[in-house]
Structures are given as structure tokens and as C-alpha cells.
Amino acid sequence: MRVGVLTGGGDCPGLNAVIRAVVRKGTQEYEYDFVGFRDGWRGPLEGDTVPLDIPAVRGILPRGGTILGSSRTNPFKQEDGVRRIRENLAKNEVDALVAIGGEDTLGVAARLSGEHGIPCVGVPKTIDNDLSATDYTFGFDTAVGVATEAIDRLHTTAESHMRVLVVEVMGRHAGWIALHSGLAGGANVILIPEQRFDIEQVCDWVESRFKVRYAPIVVVAEGAMPKDGPMVLKDDTTDSFGHVRLSGVGEWLAKEIERRTGKEARTTVLGHTQRGGTPSAFDRWLATRFGLHAIDAVRDGDFGKMVALRGTDIVRVPIAEATAKLKTVDPKLYSEAGVFFG
Ligand code: F6P
């Protein structure tokens, strides 16, 4: 049995831990061979491979990024995409694929498995934690840690200058990073994509924070939107899955807060620092267990499935179930944080 492995979409701390676990268990316990495909779906589409064996995965557990590279290539947007993938899998004698990715990468795996009979097992990753069917995705804990540390640091500089500090975090459709880091870091305002915000209310919270002689920290997810307007974007370029590049709402908020309250405001955009670098212990643990269970699914011939965390158990669910609907922040959960606003 020869198994192909690929990592697609935005990178995420813990990808290498999955690759290592898949290769270690597959080689040691099932005597499988492996081949790595470079840059997500671009690899099988163009037949771009990299050798993958136990020596190749030594030392990668704590390393961020992915040794296989990543891209947002969508084979269904390429001419003859499925046929080309099929041919390249045959050429490399690949019997099954382990696809590690988020909504888009797994969406492709679900279609290849379900509609085209190409045997795929999925492993969920995204720092945004917005995939259904799993309690957590790896990468999220690391991102929350990075954002929380940034908020801690911004508190002291905000207070020294008595100014507002707006922290823009990632979160395209879901405010998980904003909510968790905002709560952990003691933010005074948390704004998430799931709930449109009222800029007047934000300014009231800012003013009330200054009244108690503390400087406000506003945490905003990049996908958060004002109540009476469109999403604030720097530009409107899209990737091959049609997603616009986000970021801009933090700068916009600081300007609006300054204009409306007369208080000085600055913005810090955390951007890709949330995705880079070494994974947290939790993410290494989760990614490793996902990898071990993914190769078990291959051994069982359980294709079209994705591994998922339920409590402390790793289970298998249809990939389509995980990609059908995003896991967003429940309004009740968000309202819990409200006691700390202002
Ligand atoms: O999909 C995860 C994510 O982290 C989003 O929150 C963010 O909008 C996106 O990746 C940015 O990715 P890139 O800069 O690689 O396009």
C-alpha cells in the first residue's frame, strides 16, 4: 500500500506533527510506503512529489509550517483537474490519500472521494477553529496563545499612553480566536463576525473604560462587520476558492474611535504571526492523535471520512458533514463575555 499525503489551505501550527504521526505509524505498524505531494492539491494535479519516509519526518514535531508546502489550488477550477489527479496518483502508484486541510481542502477531498471514487481520508486543520464535527482543530490553541500574549503586552503600553489599542486577529467567518484570546487577555471590547457591531456602542464602552482610568483594548476579528455598512476590506482580490483577502477593520475602527471620542487610538494587526512558529503542546498532542487515527482509517478502507475530536476521543465522521456548515460562535457564548465590556 502506498499512501499520498498533502497539506492544503492556509498553513497552521501542527501540520508537521500530523505528517510525522501518519508516516511513523503507517510505516512501523502497517508497512506502508508514503509519498508527499507538494503544495496542497497542486501536487497531485501536477504530479509534484517529495519523498516521505521516517528519516524525512525526524525532528519536525515542534516545527511550524509544513514540510510539504501548501497552496489554495482548487482542482475543480482547473481544466481536467480530476483526470489529471487520477493520472498522477496512478503514475505514483498511490492507493489512498491523506488530505490535511480546512474547509476548502477537505471540500475537495469529499468530492473526490464521494463523486469520483478517489480514496481520501481527511484531517481537519485551521487556526480559525470553524470546522463542524470536531470540538477543536489543531492550530487554534497556538493562535489563541499568540493573540493572548499580544493583548497582555498591549495592555501595558496602552495604559502608559492612555490610548485605545485595537487588536485585529484572524477569523474570517468565526470569532473563535477573538473570543478566546479576548477573554483570556481581559479585552474591554470583543467584536466577532457572527454579530454585527454598533460603532456607537463600541465608543460608549471605550469612554466608560477611560472613566475608570484604564486604557481600553478592543479585540476585533478580521471578518467582523459594522451594523450599518459593508465589510471593511483593504482590497478585493480573491483566491482560487473565491475568498477575498481580509484585514482592514482594525484600522477602520481606530480611525472611527478617534473621530468619535477624540481619544487617541492605534491598531495592531497580528496577521500571520498567529499561524507561524512552533505549535503549542495541546496542538502537537491533537495533531499527533489525528495523524495516528487518520492512518488507521486508511488501513480500514474507511474513505470519505475525516478524523475529529469529541471530548477526548478521536472519532471518524463523513468529510461532507464537516464541510457542509461552518462552526460559528453561539450568541449565548458570546454574550457571556459581555460582562467585561466597557
Ligand atoms: O483560513 C484561515 C485564515 O487564517 C483566515 O482567518 C484568514 O483570512 C486567512 O487564513 C488568510 O490566509 P492567507 O493570507 O494565506 O490567504
mmCIF file of C-alpha atoms and ligand atoms in Angstrom:
data_model
loop_
_atom_site.group_PDB
_atom_site.id
_atom_site.type_symbol
_atom_site.label_atom_id
_atom_site.label_comp_id
_atom_site.label_asym_id
_atom_site.label_seq_id
_atom_site.Cartn_x
_atom_site.Cartn_y
_atom_site.Cartn_z
ATOM 1 C CA MET A 1 0.000 0.000 0.000
ATOM 2 C CA ARG A 2 1.322 3.427 -0.960
ATOM 3 C CA VAL A 3 -0.242 6.490 0.646
ATOM 4 C CA GLY A 4 -0.043 10.087 -0.583
ATOM 5 C CA VAL A 5 -0.068 12.940 1.921
ATOM 6 C CA LEU A 6 -0.807 16.607 1.234
ATOM 7 C CA THR A 7 -1.400 19.789 3.236
ATOM 8 C CA GLY A 8 -3.655 22.459 1.720
ATOM 9 C CA GLY A 9 -5.009 25.914 2.505
ATOM 10 C CA GLY A 10 -3.551 28.385 4.979
ATOM 11 C CA ASP A 11 -0.750 26.761 6.960
ATOM 12 C CA CYS A 12 -1.247 26.039 10.613
ATOM 13 C CA PRO A 13 0.978 25.010 13.561
ATOM 14 C CA GLY A 14 0.745 21.224 13.952
ATOM 15 C CA LEU A 15 0.707 20.197 10.271
ATOM 16 C CA ASN A 16 4.141 18.600 10.594
ATOM 17 C CA ALA A 17 3.040 16.705 13.701
ATOM 18 C CA VAL A 18 0.219 15.103 11.666
ATOM 19 C CA ILE A 19 2.550 14.185 8.809
ATOM 20 C CA ARG A 20 5.030 12.638 11.273
ATOM 21 C CA ALA A 21 2.362 10.560 13.042
ATOM 22 C CA VAL A 22 0.843 9.313 9.764
ATOM 23 C CA VAL A 23 4.249 8.257 8.412
ATOM 24 C CA ARG A 24 5.543 6.773 11.685
ATOM 25 C CA LYS A 25 2.516 4.614 12.374
ATOM 26 C CA GLY A 26 1.899 3.724 8.736
ATOM 27 C CA THR A 27 5.493 2.616 8.232
ATOM 28 C CA GLN A 28 6.134 0.943 11.604
ATOM 29 C CA GLU A 29 2.819 -0.821 12.118
ATOM 30 C CA TYR A 30 1.342 -1.313 8.639
ATOM 31 C CA GLU A 31 4.478 -1.363 6.461
ATOM 32 C CA TYR A 32 3.050 1.250 4.092
ATOM 33 C CA ASP A 33 5.078 3.433 1.765
ATOM 34 C CA PHE A 34 4.439 7.146 1.506
ATOM 35 C CA VAL A 35 4.796 9.917 -0.991
ATOM 36 C CA GLY A 36 4.365 13.603 -0.212
ATOM 37 C CA PHE A 37 2.518 15.856 -2.649
ATOM 38 C CA ARG A 38 3.744 19.430 -2.690
ATOM 39 C CA ASP A 39 1.592 22.495 -2.112
ATOM 40 C CA GLY A 40 -1.841 21.059 -1.428
ATOM 41 C CA TRP A 41 -3.894 19.961 -4.418
ATOM 42 C CA ARG A 42 -1.293 21.445 -6.778
ATOM 43 C CA GLY A 43 0.896 18.384 -6.025
ATOM 44 C CA PRO A 44 -1.432 15.653 -7.298
ATOM 45 C CA LEU A 45 -2.659 17.949 -10.062
ATOM 46 C CA GLU A 46 0.826 18.481 -11.476
ATOM 47 C CA GLY A 47 2.457 15.291 -10.227
ATOM 48 C CA ASP A 48 4.829 17.257 -7.960
ATOM 49 C CA THR A 49 6.042 14.864 -5.285
ATOM 50 C CA VAL A 50 8.574 14.690 -2.478
ATOM 51 C CA PRO A 51 9.950 11.523 -0.812
ATOM 52 C CA LEU A 52 8.293 10.828 2.505
ATOM 53 C CA ASP A 53 9.669 8.251 4.934
ATOM 54 C CA ILE A 54 10.710 8.046 8.585
ATOM 55 C CA PRO A 55 14.048 9.903 8.117
ATOM 56 C CA ALA A 56 12.146 12.688 6.301
ATOM 57 C CA VAL A 57 9.868 13.262 9.305
ATOM 58 C CA ARG A 58 12.537 13.195 12.017
ATOM 59 C CA GLY A 59 12.714 16.404 14.069
ATOM 60 C CA ILE A 60 9.622 18.025 12.583
ATOM 61 C CA LEU A 61 7.223 17.619 15.541
ATOM 62 C CA PRO A 62 7.825 21.099 17.026
ATOM 63 C CA ARG A 63 8.276 22.854 13.680
ATOM 64 C CA GLY A 64 5.632 25.275 12.431
ATOM 65 C CA GLY A 65 4.544 25.408 8.792
ATOM 66 C CA THR A 66 4.506 22.268 6.671
ATOM 67 C CA ILE A 67 7.401 20.340 5.138
ATOM 68 C CA LEU A 68 5.105 19.609 2.169
ATOM 69 C CA GLY A 69 4.248 23.219 1.401
ATOM 70 C CA SER A 70 0.708 24.478 0.945
ATOM 71 C CA SER A 71 -1.458 26.336 -1.543
ATOM 72 C CA ARG A 72 -5.087 27.187 -2.125
ATOM 73 C CA THR A 73 -5.214 25.411 -5.507
ATOM 74 C CA ASN A 74 -8.709 24.195 -6.345
ATOM 75 C CA PRO A 75 -8.568 21.243 -8.797
ATOM 76 C CA PHE A 76 -12.235 21.687 -9.654
ATOM 77 C CA LYS A 77 -11.356 25.097 -11.101
ATOM 78 C CA GLN A 78 -8.651 23.596 -13.357
ATOM 79 C CA GLU A 79 -9.261 22.114 -16.753
ATOM 80 C CA ASP A 80 -9.400 18.326 -16.485
ATOM 81 C CA GLY A 81 -8.463 18.611 -12.805
ATOM 82 C CA VAL A 82 -9.906 15.274 -11.672
ATOM 83 C CA ARG A 83 -8.491 13.353 -14.631
ATOM 84 C CA ARG A 84 -5.032 14.845 -14.034
ATOM 85 C CA ILE A 85 -5.149 13.905 -10.349
ATOM 86 C CA ARG A 86 -6.221 10.376 -11.189
ATOM 87 C CA GLU A 87 -3.382 10.010 -13.685
ATOM 88 C CA ASN A 88 -0.745 11.336 -11.303
ATOM 89 C CA LEU A 89 -1.936 9.071 -8.493
ATOM 90 C CA ALA A 90 -1.690 6.075 -10.851
ATOM 91 C CA LYS A 91 1.756 7.182 -12.068
ATOM 92 C CA ASN A 92 2.992 7.333 -8.462
ATOM 93 C CA GLU A 93 1.205 4.079 -7.568
ATOM 94 C CA VAL A 94 -0.748 5.854 -4.844
ATOM 95 C CA ASP A 95 -3.626 3.800 -3.419
ATOM 96 C CA ALA A 96 -5.002 6.351 -0.954
ATOM 97 C CA LEU A 97 -4.619 9.999 0.002
ATOM 98 C CA VAL A 98 -4.475 11.683 3.406
ATOM 99 C CA ALA A 99 -5.564 15.289 2.885
ATOM 100 C CA ILE A 100 -4.840 17.660 5.760
ATOM 101 C CA GLY A 101 -6.716 20.912 5.416
ATOM 102 C CA GLY A 102 -9.585 23.200 6.246
ATOM 103 C CA GLU A 103 -12.995 23.729 4.717
ATOM 104 C CA ASP A 104 -11.735 24.126 1.129
ATOM 105 C CA THR A 105 -9.113 21.350 1.040
ATOM 106 C CA LEU A 106 -11.489 18.928 2.737
ATOM 107 C CA GLY A 107 -14.349 20.020 0.463
ATOM 108 C CA VAL A 108 -12.229 18.873 -2.483
ATOM 109 C CA ALA A 109 -11.381 15.587 -0.680
ATOM 110 C CA ALA A 110 -15.094 14.973 -0.028
ATOM 111 C CA ARG A 111 -15.938 15.442 -3.715
ATOM 112 C CA LEU A 112 -13.001 13.364 -4.958
ATOM 113 C CA SER A 113 -14.000 10.534 -2.615
ATOM 114 C CA GLY A 114 -17.760 10.771 -2.948
ATOM 115 C CA GLU A 115 -18.214 11.692 -6.622
ATOM 116 C CA HIS A 116 -15.050 10.323 -8.256
ATOM 117 C CA GLY A 117 -14.117 7.273 -6.191
ATOM 118 C CA ILE A 118 -10.633 8.578 -5.280
ATOM 119 C CA PRO A 119 -9.925 7.180 -1.780
ATOM 120 C CA CYS A 120 -9.283 10.085 0.609
ATOM 121 C CA VAL A 121 -9.135 10.440 4.393
ATOM 122 C CA GLY A 122 -9.337 13.968 5.812
ATOM 123 C CA VAL A 123 -7.604 15.610 8.761
ATOM 124 C CA PRO A 124 -9.114 18.920 9.887
ATOM 125 C CA LYS A 125 -6.850 21.928 10.386
ATOM 126 C CA THR A 126 -7.476 25.621 10.736
ATOM 127 C CA ILE A 127 -6.422 28.206 13.262
ATOM 128 C CA ASP A 128 -9.945 29.637 12.905
ATOM 129 C CA ASN A 129 -11.472 26.538 14.608
ATOM 130 C CA ASP A 130 -14.546 26.901 12.404
ATOM 131 C CA LEU A 131 -14.910 23.319 11.138
ATOM 132 C CA SER A 132 -18.039 21.495 12.205
ATOM 133 C CA ALA A 133 -17.960 17.948 13.532
ATOM 134 C CA THR A 134 -14.820 18.418 15.609
ATOM 135 C CA ASP A 135 -14.617 20.098 19.011
ATOM 136 C CA TYR A 136 -11.274 21.690 18.113
ATOM 137 C CA THR A 137 -8.920 21.922 15.183
ATOM 138 C CA PHE A 138 -5.190 21.978 15.857
ATOM 139 C CA GLY A 139 -3.531 25.366 15.307
ATOM 140 C CA PHE A 140 -6.307 27.175 17.140
ATOM 141 C CA ASP A 141 -4.722 26.830 20.580
ATOM 142 C CA THR A 142 -1.396 28.184 19.295
ATOM 143 C CA ALA A 143 -3.111 31.136 17.602
ATOM 144 C CA VAL A 144 -5.045 31.959 20.783
ATOM 145 C CA GLY A 145 -1.776 31.814 22.747
ATOM 146 C CA VAL A 146 -0.053 34.232 20.351
ATOM 147 C CA ALA A 147 -3.019 36.627 20.422
ATOM 148 C CA THR A 148 -3.317 36.463 24.222
ATOM 149 C CA GLU A 149 0.351 37.261 24.691
ATOM 150 C CA ALA A 150 -0.013 40.223 22.314
ATOM 151 C CA ILE A 151 -3.037 41.509 24.256
ATOM 152 C CA ASP A 152 -1.110 41.228 27.559
ATOM 153 C CA ARG A 153 1.687 43.309 26.057
ATOM 154 C CA LEU A 154 -0.655 45.867 24.536
ATOM 155 C CA HIS A 155 -2.365 46.465 27.905
ATOM 156 C CA THR A 156 0.792 47.935 29.423
ATOM 157 C CA THR A 157 1.667 50.200 26.508
ATOM 158 C CA ALA A 158 -1.986 51.319 26.167
ATOM 159 C CA GLU A 159 -2.034 52.281 29.838
ATOM 160 C CA SER A 160 1.274 54.149 29.687
ATOM 161 C CA HIS A 161 -0.130 56.394 26.969
ATOM 162 C CA MET A 162 -3.788 56.260 27.925
ATOM 163 C CA ARG A 163 -4.795 55.421 24.385
ATOM 164 C CA VAL A 164 -7.064 52.846 22.792
ATOM 165 C CA LEU A 165 -5.395 49.790 21.319
ATOM 166 C CA VAL A 166 -7.299 47.859 18.700
ATOM 167 C CA VAL A 167 -6.027 44.309 18.072
ATOM 168 C CA GLU A 168 -7.122 42.704 14.809
ATOM 169 C CA VAL A 169 -6.986 38.899 14.892
ATOM 170 C CA MET A 170 -7.762 36.276 12.241
ATOM 171 C CA GLY A 171 -11.241 34.830 11.904
ATOM 172 C CA ARG A 172 -12.887 35.016 8.516
ATOM 173 C CA HIS A 173 -16.367 33.723 9.353
ATOM 174 C CA ALA A 174 -15.985 32.800 13.016
ATOM 175 C CA GLY A 175 -14.846 34.774 16.042
ATOM 176 C CA TRP A 176 -13.272 31.909 17.995
ATOM 177 C CA ILE A 177 -9.772 33.409 18.152
ATOM 178 C CA ALA A 178 -11.164 36.845 19.075
ATOM 179 C CA LEU A 179 -13.461 35.430 21.764
ATOM 180 C CA HIS A 180 -10.948 33.089 23.404
ATOM 181 C CA SER A 181 -7.976 35.478 23.306
ATOM 182 C CA GLY A 182 -10.168 38.442 24.248
ATOM 183 C CA LEU A 183 -11.440 36.620 27.328
ATOM 184 C CA ALA A 184 -8.019 35.255 28.236
ATOM 185 C CA GLY A 185 -6.376 38.654 27.748
ATOM 186 C CA GLY A 186 -9.038 40.726 29.501
ATOM 187 C CA ALA A 187 -10.147 42.767 26.475
ATOM 188 C CA ASN A 188 -12.716 45.511 27.034
ATOM 189 C CA VAL A 189 -14.463 45.012 23.709
ATOM 190 C CA ILE A 190 -14.585 41.834 21.566
ATOM 191 C CA LEU A 191 -16.063 42.005 18.061
ATOM 192 C CA ILE A 192 -16.791 38.880 16.034
ATOM 193 C CA PRO A 193 -18.083 38.149 12.504
ATOM 194 C CA GLU A 194 -21.194 36.388 13.810
ATOM 195 C CA GLN A 195 -22.625 39.559 15.323
ATOM 196 C CA ARG A 196 -22.607 42.925 13.548
ATOM 197 C CA PHE A 197 -21.338 45.664 15.840
ATOM 198 C CA ASP A 198 -22.663 49.120 16.585
ATOM 199 C CA ILE A 199 -19.800 51.633 16.421
ATOM 200 C CA GLU A 200 -21.634 53.944 18.857
ATOM 201 C CA GLN A 201 -21.839 51.149 21.400
ATOM 202 C CA VAL A 202 -18.126 50.409 20.899
ATOM 203 C CA CYS A 203 -17.331 54.097 21.548
ATOM 204 C CA ASP A 204 -19.513 54.053 24.705
ATOM 205 C CA TRP A 205 -17.534 51.062 26.013
ATOM 206 C CA VAL A 206 -14.279 52.864 25.189
ATOM 207 C CA GLU A 207 -15.386 56.025 27.035
ATOM 208 C CA SER A 208 -16.559 54.104 30.085
ATOM 209 C CA ARG A 209 -13.218 52.315 30.290
ATOM 210 C CA PHE A 210 -11.366 55.648 30.286
ATOM 211 C CA LYS A 211 -13.657 56.877 33.105
ATOM 212 C CA VAL A 212 -12.205 54.241 35.438
ATOM 213 C CA ARG A 213 -8.742 55.398 34.352
ATOM 214 C CA TYR A 214 -7.817 52.350 32.329
ATOM 215 C CA ALA A 215 -6.975 52.236 28.640
ATOM 216 C CA PRO A 216 -9.303 50.088 26.535
ATOM 217 C CA ILE A 217 -8.232 47.095 24.460
ATOM 218 C CA VAL A 218 -10.558 46.303 21.571
ATOM 219 C CA VAL A 219 -10.146 42.831 20.019
ATOM 220 C CA VAL A 220 -11.697 42.525 16.571
ATOM 221 C CA ALA A 221 -11.861 39.523 14.246
ATOM 222 C CA GLU A 222 -10.889 40.383 10.668
ATOM 223 C CA GLY A 223 -14.340 39.295 9.461
ATOM 224 C CA ALA A 224 -16.330 41.493 11.909
ATOM 225 C CA MET A 225 -18.703 43.965 10.272
ATOM 226 C CA PRO A 226 -20.315 47.234 11.344
ATOM 227 C CA LYS A 227 -24.076 47.201 11.766
ATOM 228 C CA ASP A 228 -24.797 49.742 9.089
ATOM 229 C CA GLY A 229 -22.198 49.058 6.490
ATOM 230 C CA PRO A 230 -20.344 46.525 4.384
ATOM 231 C CA MET A 231 -17.281 44.530 5.431
ATOM 232 C CA VAL A 232 -14.195 46.765 5.647
ATOM 233 C CA LEU A 233 -11.502 45.472 3.271
ATOM 234 C CA LYS A 234 -8.073 46.655 2.166
ATOM 235 C CA ASP A 235 -8.560 45.271 -1.340
ATOM 236 C CA ASP A 236 -10.924 42.933 -3.170
ATOM 237 C CA THR A 237 -8.550 40.290 -4.570
ATOM 238 C CA THR A 238 -9.718 36.677 -4.227
ATOM 239 C CA ASP A 239 -8.054 33.258 -4.038
ATOM 240 C CA SER A 240 -8.979 30.245 -6.198
ATOM 241 C CA PHE A 241 -11.766 29.303 -3.779
ATOM 242 C CA GLY A 242 -13.209 32.803 -4.244
ATOM 243 C CA HIS A 243 -12.351 34.168 -0.776
ATOM 244 C CA VAL A 244 -11.497 37.854 -0.577
ATOM 245 C CA ARG A 245 -8.370 38.779 1.377
ATOM 246 C CA LEU A 246 -9.488 40.150 4.704
ATOM 247 C CA SER A 247 -7.965 42.751 7.058
ATOM 248 C CA GLY A 248 -8.728 46.440 7.378
ATOM 249 C CA VAL A 249 -11.452 46.529 10.021
ATOM 250 C CA GLY A 250 -8.890 47.205 12.800
ATOM 251 C CA GLU A 251 -7.542 50.341 11.098
ATOM 252 C CA TRP A 252 -11.064 51.482 10.322
ATOM 253 C CA LEU A 253 -12.139 51.029 13.951
ATOM 254 C CA ALA A 254 -9.198 53.010 15.347
ATOM 255 C CA LYS A 255 -9.960 55.914 12.995
ATOM 256 C CA GLU A 256 -13.683 55.861 13.857
ATOM 257 C CA ILE A 257 -12.992 55.664 17.597
ATOM 258 C CA GLU A 258 -10.579 58.638 17.374
ATOM 259 C CA ARG A 259 -13.027 60.658 15.315
ATOM 260 C CA ARG A 260 -15.997 59.968 17.552
ATOM 261 C CA THR A 261 -14.387 60.063 21.024
ATOM 262 C CA GLY A 262 -11.365 62.329 20.491
ATOM 263 C CA LYS A 263 -9.217 59.666 22.194
ATOM 264 C CA GLU A 264 -6.014 58.545 20.563
ATOM 265 C CA ALA A 265 -6.272 55.036 19.069
ATOM 266 C CA ARG A 266 -3.774 52.692 17.432
ATOM 267 C CA THR A 267 -4.132 49.336 15.676
ATOM 268 C CA THR A 268 -2.045 46.173 15.827
ATOM 269 C CA VAL A 269 -2.803 43.595 13.132
ATOM 270 C CA LEU A 270 -1.491 40.218 14.296
ATOM 271 C CA GLY A 271 -1.923 38.611 10.883
ATOM 272 C CA HIS A 272 0.253 35.640 10.070
ATOM 273 C CA THR A 273 2.161 35.677 13.380
ATOM 274 C CA GLN A 274 -0.899 33.729 14.611
ATOM 275 C CA ARG A 275 -0.194 30.980 12.089
ATOM 276 C CA GLY A 276 3.586 30.832 12.198
ATOM 277 C CA GLY A 277 6.056 29.260 14.568
ATOM 278 C CA THR A 278 6.065 26.326 16.902
ATOM 279 C CA PRO A 279 2.757 24.647 17.873
ATOM 280 C CA SER A 280 1.572 24.636 21.489
ATOM 281 C CA ALA A 281 1.717 21.355 23.441
ATOM 282 C CA PHE A 282 -2.062 20.929 23.002
ATOM 283 C CA ASP A 283 -1.810 21.353 19.230
ATOM 284 C CA ARG A 284 1.073 18.872 18.993
ATOM 285 C CA TRP A 285 -0.945 16.377 21.027
ATOM 286 C CA LEU A 286 -4.102 16.834 18.952
ATOM 287 C CA ALA A 287 -2.292 16.829 15.606
ATOM 288 C CA THR A 288 -0.363 13.677 16.546
ATOM 289 C CA ARG A 289 -3.528 11.851 17.564
ATOM 290 C CA PHE A 290 -5.312 12.969 14.382
ATOM 291 C CA GLY A 291 -2.413 11.560 12.355
ATOM 292 C CA LEU A 292 -2.466 8.207 14.171
ATOM 293 C CA HIS A 293 -6.207 7.836 13.655
ATOM 294 C CA ALA A 294 -6.106 9.003 10.018
ATOM 295 C CA ILE A 295 -3.721 6.206 9.035
ATOM 296 C CA ASP A 296 -5.968 3.740 10.900
ATOM 297 C CA ALA A 297 -8.871 4.932 8.722
ATOM 298 C CA VAL A 298 -6.734 4.247 5.622
ATOM 299 C CA ARG A 299 -5.950 0.743 6.912
ATOM 300 C CA ASP A 300 -9.685 0.116 7.470
ATOM 301 C CA GLY A 301 -10.525 1.377 3.966
ATOM 302 C CA ASP A 302 -12.800 3.937 5.631
ATOM 303 C CA PHE A 303 -12.589 6.581 2.892
ATOM 304 C CA GLY A 304 -14.535 9.816 2.606
ATOM 305 C CA LYS A 305 -14.103 10.157 6.365
ATOM 306 C CA MET A 306 -12.407 12.784 8.492
ATOM 307 C CA VAL A 307 -10.944 12.341 11.962
ATOM 308 C CA ALA A 308 -12.484 14.572 14.622
ATOM 309 C CA LEU A 309 -12.127 15.336 18.314
ATOM 310 C CA ARG A 310 -15.179 14.642 20.506
ATOM 311 C CA GLY A 311 -14.395 15.281 24.142
ATOM 312 C CA THR A 312 -11.118 13.409 24.457
ATOM 313 C CA ASP A 313 -11.983 10.753 21.857
ATOM 314 C CA ILE A 314 -10.938 10.779 18.228
ATOM 315 C CA VAL A 315 -13.836 9.659 16.023
ATOM 316 C CA ARG A 316 -14.459 9.412 12.271
ATOM 317 C CA VAL A 317 -17.158 11.435 10.540
ATOM 318 C CA PRO A 318 -18.091 11.862 6.866
ATOM 319 C CA ILE A 319 -15.928 14.674 5.440
ATOM 320 C CA ALA A 320 -19.040 16.137 3.864
ATOM 321 C CA GLU A 321 -20.583 16.545 7.335
ATOM 322 C CA ALA A 322 -17.638 18.654 8.463
ATOM 323 C CA THR A 323 -17.602 20.899 5.415
ATOM 324 C CA ALA A 324 -21.358 21.350 4.956
ATOM 325 C CA LYS A 325 -21.702 24.028 7.624
ATOM 326 C CA LEU A 326 -19.213 26.236 9.458
ATOM 327 C CA LYS A 327 -18.964 26.093 13.234
ATOM 328 C CA THR A 328 -19.582 29.637 14.383
ATOM 329 C CA VAL A 329 -19.732 31.217 17.833
ATOM 330 C CA ASP A 330 -23.073 30.681 19.554
ATOM 331 C CA PRO A 331 -24.655 34.037 20.534
ATOM 332 C CA LYS A 332 -25.094 32.702 24.108
ATOM 333 C CA LEU A 333 -21.380 32.036 24.384
ATOM 334 C CA TYR A 334 -20.570 35.485 23.038
ATOM 335 C CA SER A 335 -22.965 37.166 25.451
ATOM 336 C CA GLU A 336 -21.095 35.560 28.396
ATOM 337 C CA ALA A 337 -18.162 37.837 27.582
ATOM 338 C CA GLY A 338 -20.373 40.942 27.725
ATOM 339 C CA VAL A 339 -19.880 41.390 31.461
ATOM 340 C CA PHE A 340 -16.291 42.520 30.734
ATOM 341 C CA PHE A 341 -17.149 45.037 28.003
ATOM 342 C CA GLY A 342 -16.625 48.702 28.799
HETATM 343 O O1 F6P B 1 -8.360 30.327 6.798
HETATM 344 C C1 F6P B 1 -7.619 30.678 7.881
HETATM 345 C C2 F6P B 1 -7.138 32.083 7.807
HETATM 346 O O2 F6P B 1 -6.297 32.131 8.878
HETATM 347 C C3 F6P B 1 -8.199 33.192 7.830
HETATM 348 O O3 F6P B 1 -8.579 33.619 9.098
HETATM 349 C C4 F6P B 1 -7.527 34.300 7.067
HETATM 350 O O4 F6P B 1 -8.460 35.190 6.500
HETATM 351 C C5 F6P B 1 -6.781 33.566 6.048
HETATM 352 O O5 F6P B 1 -6.391 32.339 6.634
HETATM 353 C C6 F6P B 1 -5.620 34.334 5.475
HETATM 354 O O6 F6P B 1 -4.812 33.474 4.753
HETATM 355 P P1 F6P B 1 -3.841 33.870 3.565
HETATM 356 O O7 F6P B 1 -3.181 35.153 3.919
HETATM 357 O O8 F6P B 1 -2.888 32.724 3.498
HETATM 358 O O9 F6P B 1 -4.686 33.990 2.355
#
